[in-house]
Amino acid sequence: MTLIGWAQIALVLGLAIAIAIPLGHYMAAVAGGRVTFLRPVERLLYAAGGIEQARGMSWKGYALAMLATNAAGFVLLYLLLRLQGMLPLNPQGFDGMSPWLAFNTAVSFVTNTNWQAYNGEAAASYLSQMAGLAVQNFLSAATGIALALAVTRAFVAGGVKELGNFWADLVRMTLYVLLPLAIVLGLAFVALGMPQTLASYVQATTLEGVTQTIPLGPAAFQIAIKHLGTNGGGFFGVNSLHPFEGPDAIATSLQIIAQAIIPFGLALTFGRMVGDIRQGRALLAVMLIFVVTATAIIYSTEAGGNPLHIAAGVDALQGNMEGKDIRFGQALVALFTATTTGASCGAVNAMFDSFMPLGGVVPMFLIHLGEVLPGGVGSGLYGMLVFALLSVFVAGLMVGRTPEYLGKKIQAREMKLAMLAVLVLPAVILGFASLSMVLPFAVSSLANAGPHGLSEMLYAYTSAAGNNGSAFGGLTADTPWLDTTLGISMLLGRFAYVVPVLAIAGSLALKPRAPESAGTFPTHGPLFVGLMAGLILILGGLQYMPSIALSPLAEHFSMLAGKTF
């Protein structure tokens, strides 16, 4: 670790926070319908869809509208991927994807996971990339933000049944937030050298006289929304490690900022909408504590080098550079990794499979904690609010008072639904991972034996259920079993989690908002921040520590003993 490295981390993270503050206030204005510079386009979309924007929806109506929209998106994307071989804008002549891979990919992009069991430049046509994957990058991100706004409105007033209008939230967040940001960032990426073209791939002759195919395509603007929407699916197979997708340190710094600003900003949007900005700052503080801590652990671990290499005489000052690029260095790799896994993005600028065991356990553990630090666009905020409710419930038990949050009493119904949501991830992750580790046809997909092989399988289901999309390399994921079970994991991780959360919101919206009293537990100070951070850490530790002890931690102690698998 170096002072310059820490200065890079501080600068990039500081810029992300500086942008997130006004963006959070702006998104609150958009949510309230106070931003209108694209009103004619907005009205046209409402008219075309037969949408009554002023008509509120109950939590059930909101959930059904969300599920129907995503179901339609899945069907359309699945058909596009299956039929791409017969459709235009396919200069490389790619065939349609297999039924298993098309199912997995369609589910992946609809659920904001963007897990890729294929190489983008070798399997997806330009039409599939633009009209299919990029469109879902916008829609899945806007869906997440809309859901967060619906949950937020449950705390704004009392005695109401409506949580807003899903269609209006979806349109406004796409038009006023995601599209403008994607255009600006996409132009910046083009200026930095990312390709944005419909031309065919280029054939070049290397200095050794070998013919090389150089992939091109409409990449820059898809890369922009992949980060802004915390989608993560790369245009190219190796994601942001590809020289066209991550050309230099400036580009990777912009990508880090892009994947953090909306999740950070939404915490402040929450504070603005509920009328107490301190509440948003408390949520943001919890997010930052974990992001900074995770970055520090990854940075120190990777900069310390591989003990097996050091024992063989390799200079320890070089650190562990396997799977990394000197264009970025250890510092930006550490910050990128912490934000992409904490933010449910899944983009990578290094190969996690090559991390040291203690470095590799951090991104896995961040996803285990529920993808709330800072979380995906929207999903991070409503996930944080679930933990906030659990935190005030624990605090209420300790002082013998009925717990409440922002004037809403938290009772048995809310706690049952909150625990149902929290238990979805461990049930899916541990259930499918353990089953896959005893099935010979699933184990055959692993490239490594021992604890590292377990890490590869465990991380795959962790990433899928957590809607992250990143992966430990070495796993051959394009098989009928993995395509199907990982797809099911993505669906459950997204929708089996959010439906109980919307039910909580519907229950809280009906309750009157009581004023603060002398006995109200403050939810905006350091005590609450510490309680919430501790609860998130304990829940993640208790549920997943046995599996982590058998995978990355076992590999770590084996390496210290000079053993490999």
XYZ file of N, CA, C and O in Angstrom, residues 106-209:
416
model
N -31.581 -13.823 -20.367
C -32.766 -12.969 -20.272
C -33.129 -12.702 -18.814
O -33.401 -11.560 -18.425
N -33.125 -13.743 -17.988
C -33.393 -13.566 -16.559
C -32.350 -12.650 -15.940
O -32.664 -11.760 -15.139
N -31.098 -12.852 -16.336
C -29.998 -12.095 -15.766
C -30.162 -10.597 -15.974
O -30.002 -9.801 -15.041
N -30.492 -10.183 -17.194
C -30.591 -8.749 -17.478
C -31.905 -8.156 -16.980
O -31.956 -6.984 -16.631
N -32.957 -8.942 -16.922
C -34.228 -8.436 -16.398
C -34.142 -8.192 -14.893
O -34.743 -7.252 -14.369
N -33.367 -9.024 -14.193
C -33.268 -8.909 -12.738
C -32.148 -7.980 -12.283
O -31.842 -7.913 -11.097
N -31.506 -7.280 -13.223
C -30.412 -6.362 -12.895
C -29.179 -7.120 -12.396
O -28.340 -6.573 -11.692
N -29.072 -8.408 -12.749
C -27.921 -9.204 -12.337
C -26.799 -9.120 -13.361
O -25.640 -8.886 -13.026
N -27.139 -9.354 -14.620
C -26.175 -9.311 -15.721
C -25.057 -10.329 -15.558
O -23.904 -10.072 -15.914
N -25.365 -11.465 -14.979
C -24.469 -12.609 -15.001
C -24.333 -13.047 -16.447
O -25.319 -13.144 -17.177
N -23.102 -13.301 -16.888
C -22.870 -13.649 -18.283
C -22.150 -14.988 -18.385
O -20.983 -15.103 -18.008
N -22.847 -15.993 -18.887
C -22.246 -17.309 -19.122
C -21.740 -17.402 -20.554
O -21.632 -18.498 -21.111
N -21.420 -16.287 -21.162
C -20.977 -16.216 -22.552
C -20.034 -15.034 -22.680
O -19.968 -14.159 -21.804
N -19.289 -14.970 -23.768
C -18.464 -13.810 -24.085
C -19.268 -12.870 -24.971
O -19.727 -13.272 -26.036
N -19.435 -11.640 -24.523
C -20.292 -10.712 -25.249
C -19.904 -10.512 -26.691
O -20.758 -10.473 -27.587
N -18.588 -10.415 -26.956
C -18.151 -10.149 -28.328
C -18.185 -11.386 -29.205
O -17.938 -11.300 -30.405
N -18.510 -12.566 -28.619
C -18.514 -13.804 -29.392
C -19.876 -14.485 -29.419
O -20.002 -15.581 -29.962
N -20.898 -13.839 -28.847
C -22.187 -14.529 -28.761
C -23.395 -13.634 -28.993
O -24.469 -14.142 -29.317
N -23.267 -12.318 -28.820
C -24.424 -11.427 -28.904
C -24.268 -10.470 -30.082
O -23.242 -9.791 -30.207
N -25.289 -10.413 -30.939
C -25.262 -9.511 -32.087
C -25.409 -8.068 -31.627
O -25.782 -7.787 -30.484
N -25.149 -7.130 -32.533
C -25.328 -5.717 -32.196
C -26.777 -5.426 -31.829
O -27.058 -4.640 -30.917
N -27.720 -6.057 -32.543
C -29.129 -5.839 -32.238
C -29.453 -6.351 -30.832
O -30.159 -5.679 -30.072
N -28.946 -7.533 -30.487
C -29.185 -8.064 -29.144
C -28.579 -7.170 -28.078
O -29.176 -6.941 -27.024
N -27.383 -6.648 -28.357
C -26.720 -5.767 -27.393
C -27.514 -4.473 -27.188
O -27.717 -4.021 -26.052
N -27.990 -3.882 -28.300
C -28.627 -2.562 -28.208
C -30.107 -2.651 -27.835
O -30.561 -2.007 -26.882
N -30.873 -3.443 -28.600
C -32.327 -3.494 -28.407
C -32.727 -4.434 -27.287
O -33.854 -4.352 -26.786
N -31.823 -5.322 -26.886
C -32.140 -6.271 -25.831
C -31.454 -5.944 -24.527
O -32.074 -5.486 -23.566
N -30.139 -6.134 -24.481
C -29.408 -6.001 -23.230
C -29.373 -4.565 -22.726
O -29.605 -4.305 -21.534
N -29.082 -3.605 -23.608
C -29.006 -2.207 -23.166
C -30.368 -1.695 -22.698
O -30.458 -0.935 -21.724
N -31.428 -2.088 -23.386
C -32.769 -1.662 -22.979
C -33.090 -2.180 -21.578
O -33.599 -1.455 -20.718
N -32.760 -3.447 -21.326
C -33.007 -3.993 -19.994
C -32.104 -3.360 -18.942
O -32.481 -3.289 -17.767
N -30.931 -2.904 -19.348
C -30.081 -2.178 -18.399
C -30.806 -0.941 -17.872
O -30.709 -0.610 -16.678
N -31.520 -0.249 -18.751
C -32.301 0.922 -18.321
C -33.512 0.501 -17.502
O -33.776 1.050 -16.427
N -34.271 -0.479 -18.016
C -35.537 -0.834 -17.373
C -35.337 -1.481 -16.008
O -36.081 -1.200 -15.063
N -34.355 -2.368 -15.885
C -34.138 -3.018 -14.590
C -33.647 -2.011 -13.559
O -34.028 -2.074 -12.384
N -32.810 -1.055 -13.999
C -32.350 -0.021 -13.079
C -33.498 0.893 -12.664
O -33.665 1.213 -11.474
N -34.305 1.309 -13.627
C -35.451 2.166 -13.308
C -36.454 1.447 -12.420
O -37.077 2.054 -11.535
N -36.606 0.137 -12.618
C -37.494 -0.649 -11.755
C -37.009 -0.614 -10.312
O -37.800 -0.435 -9.374
N -35.705 -0.810 -10.122
C -35.155 -0.779 -8.773
C -35.376 0.561 -8.089
O -35.750 0.623 -6.905
N -35.157 1.655 -8.821
C -35.363 2.988 -8.237
C -36.834 3.196 -7.905
O -37.180 3.739 -6.848
N -37.708 2.769 -8.815
C -39.149 2.916 -8.571
C -39.566 2.182 -7.304
O -40.352 2.695 -6.492
N -39.053 0.974 -7.104
C -39.393 0.207 -5.909
C -38.895 0.914 -4.650
O -39.590 0.931 -3.626
N -37.715 1.493 -4.720
C -37.193 2.234 -3.568
C -38.069 3.436 -3.243
O -38.316 3.749 -2.075
N -38.561 4.119 -4.266
C -39.433 5.273 -4.043
C -40.754 4.843 -3.416
O -41.291 5.527 -2.537
N -41.276 3.705 -3.872
C -42.531 3.206 -3.304
C -42.375 2.909 -1.821
O -43.247 3.255 -1.002
N -41.263 2.274 -1.447
C -41.021 1.972 -0.035
C -40.829 3.257 0.756
O -41.325 3.394 1.884
N -40.138 4.218 0.181
C -39.913 5.497 0.871
C -41.222 6.197 1.179
O -41.397 6.779 2.263
N -42.165 6.164 0.242
C -43.440 6.865 0.435
C -44.228 6.288 1.606
O -45.097 6.973 2.155
N -43.933 5.069 1.998
C -44.636 4.481 3.141
C -44.328 5.222 4.429
O -45.105 5.178 5.389
N -43.194 5.921 4.474
C -42.794 6.649 5.676
C -43.161 8.126 5.623
O -43.002 8.843 6.603
N -43.623 8.575 4.468
C -43.867 10.012 4.291
C -45.157 10.443 4.960
O -45.230 11.505 5.583
N -46.203 9.648 4.845
C -47.511 10.033 5.381
C -48.109 8.841 6.101
O -47.552 7.741 6.101
N -49.254 9.044 6.694
C -49.935 7.965 7.395
C -51.369 7.819 6.924
O -51.982 8.768 6.415
N -51.908 6.618 7.088
C -53.297 6.377 6.738
C -53.582 6.388 5.261
O -54.698 6.726 4.846
N -52.602 6.024 4.427
C -52.811 5.998 2.978
C -52.595 4.581 2.472
O -51.875 3.788 3.072
N -53.232 4.264 1.344
C -53.089 2.939 0.757
C -52.131 2.935 -0.435
O -51.577 1.900 -0.784
N -51.953 4.107 -1.070
C -51.195 4.155 -2.313
C -49.704 4.405 -2.049
O -49.333 5.177 -1.175
N -48.864 3.740 -2.860
C -47.411 3.922 -2.785
C -46.871 4.642 -4.012
O -45.665 4.675 -4.232
N -47.772 5.251 -4.780
C -47.360 5.903 -6.012
C -47.828 5.112 -7.216
O -48.575 4.135 -7.099
N -47.379 5.518 -8.384
C -47.738 4.847 -9.637
C -46.479 4.262 -10.255
O -45.545 4.994 -10.581
N -46.430 2.956 -10.398
C -45.217 2.305 -10.896
C -44.827 2.815 -12.272
O -43.654 3.086 -12.550
N -45.814 2.953 -13.159
C -45.513 3.361 -14.537
C -44.915 4.764 -14.557
O -43.939 5.015 -15.283
N -45.488 5.664 -13.771
C -44.972 7.027 -13.734
C -43.563 7.058 -13.159
O -42.683 7.771 -13.665
N -43.326 6.304 -12.098
C -41.982 6.255 -11.514
C -40.978 5.704 -12.512
O -39.849 6.209 -12.638
N -41.367 4.655 -13.242
C -40.477 4.033 -14.222
C -40.107 5.020 -15.326
O -38.933 5.161 -15.694
N -41.117 5.729 -15.845
C -40.884 6.683 -16.924
C -40.030 7.845 -16.444
O -39.056 8.239 -17.103
N -40.360 8.406 -15.306
C -39.624 9.583 -14.828
C -38.164 9.267 -14.532
O -37.264 10.043 -14.873
N -37.907 8.146 -13.878
C -36.526 7.813 -13.543
C -35.696 7.503 -14.787
O -34.507 7.785 -14.830
N -36.340 6.940 -15.804
C -35.618 6.682 -17.050
C -35.336 7.985 -17.792
O -34.202 8.230 -18.228
N -36.361 8.818 -17.929
C -36.225 10.038 -18.716
C -35.340 11.096 -18.061
O -34.508 11.721 -18.720
N -35.516 11.298 -16.774
C -34.885 12.435 -16.112
C -33.593 12.091 -15.374
O -32.825 12.991 -15.025
N -33.349 10.817 -15.129
C -32.148 10.452 -14.371
C -31.215 9.588 -15.212
O -30.078 9.982 -15.502
N -31.676 8.411 -15.615
C -30.781 7.455 -16.253
C -30.336 7.894 -17.649
O -29.145 7.807 -17.981
N -31.276 8.351 -18.477
C -30.909 8.743 -19.844
C -29.929 9.921 -19.880
O -28.901 9.845 -20.565
N -30.203 11.022 -19.184
C -29.234 12.134 -19.230
C -27.854 11.737 -18.723
O -26.832 12.093 -19.329
N -27.801 11.002 -17.611
C -26.506 10.592 -17.084
C -25.780 9.661 -18.052
O -24.556 9.769 -18.245
N -26.527 8.742 -18.681
C -25.911 7.805 -19.615
C -25.373 8.513 -20.855
O -24.317 8.143 -21.386
N -26.079 9.529 -21.324
C -25.605 10.276 -22.493
C -24.303 10.996 -22.179
O -23.330 10.940 -22.939
N -24.253 11.672 -21.047
C -23.042 12.404 -20.655
C -21.875 11.447 -20.455
O -20.764 11.664 -20.964
N -22.108 10.365 -19.723
C -21.036 9.414 -19.458
C -20.625 8.675 -20.728
O -19.427 8.423 -20.946
N -21.584 8.338 -21.579
C -21.255 7.666 -22.826
C -20.365 8.519 -23.717
O -19.406 8.024 -24.328
N -20.658 9.818 -23.808
C -19.815 10.724 -24.601
C -18.412 10.810 -24.009
O -17.415 10.868 -24.745
N -18.327 10.818 -22.684
C -17.009 10.836 -22.039
C -16.230 9.573 -22.369
O -15.017 9.623 -22.632
N -16.906 8.426 -22.375
C -16.230 7.175 -22.699
C -15.755 7.152 -24.154
O -14.676 6.633 -24.455
N -16.564 7.685 -25.066
C -16.152 7.764 -26.466
C -14.892 8.621 -26.580
O -13.938 8.274 -27.292
N -14.877 9.746 -25.851
C -13.704 10.620 -25.885
C -12.458 9.935 -25.340
O -11.329 10.246 -25.750
N -12.649 8.977 -24.438
C -11.518 8.254 -23.854
C -11.079 7.061 -24.694
O -10.116 6.375 -24.337
N -11.789 6.815 -25.804
C -11.338 5.785 -26.722
C -12.178 4.543 -26.801
O -11.817 3.591 -27.509
N -13.320 4.485 -26.111
C -14.173 3.301 -26.225
C -14.897 3.312 -27.569
O -15.345 4.357 -28.028
N -15.020 2.156 -28.220
C -15.693 2.122 -29.524
C -17.192 2.344 -29.409
O -17.819 1.939 -28.431
N -17.749 3.008 -30.396
C -19.193 3.191 -30.527
C -19.489 3.204 -32.017
O -19.524 4.254 -32.654
N -19.663 2.035 -32.594
C -19.781 1.906 -34.039
C -20.599 0.679 -34.386
O -20.699 -0.260 -33.589
N -21.168 0.677 -35.578
C -21.867 -0.490 -36.107
C -21.022 -1.228 -37.136
O -21.509 -2.150 -37.798
N -19.755 -0.837 -37.276
C -18.864 -1.486 -38.236
C -18.551 -2.917 -37.787
O -18.627 -3.253 -36.604
N -18.188 -3.744 -38.762
C -17.824 -5.131 -38.464
C -16.498 -5.189 -37.713
O -15.758 -4.196 -37.647
N -16.203 -6.340 -37.162
C -14.923 -6.542 -36.499
C -13.783 -6.360 -37.501
O -13.942 -6.601 -38.693
N -12.640 -5.948 -36.998
C -11.489 -5.647 -37.853
C -10.490 -6.795 -37.808
O -10.206 -7.333 -36.729
N -9.967 -7.161 -38.967
C -8.904 -8.164 -39.047
C -7.564 -7.444 -39.139
O -7.350 -6.617 -40.016
N -6.653 -7.737 -38.227
C -5.346 -7.091 -38.205
C -4.256 -8.148 -38.200
O -4.463 -9.281 -37.751
N -3.094 -7.769 -38.693
C -1.932 -8.647 -38.684
C -0.944 -8.139 -37.646
O -0.527 -6.978 -37.679
N -0.585 -8.988 -36.697
C 0.315 -8.593 -35.613
C 1.756 -8.539 -36.106
O 2.072 -8.923 -37.242
N 2.663 -8.069 -35.258
C 4.076 -8.005 -35.607
C 4.665 -9.390 -35.845
O 5.663 -9.535 -36.558
N 4.042 -10.407 -35.242
C 4.511 -11.772 -35.452
C 3.948 -12.385 -36.725
O 4.240 -13.542 -37.056
N 3.097 -11.613 -37.453
C 2.522 -12.107 -38.687
C 1.274 -12.936 -38.507
O 0.819 -13.609 -39.434
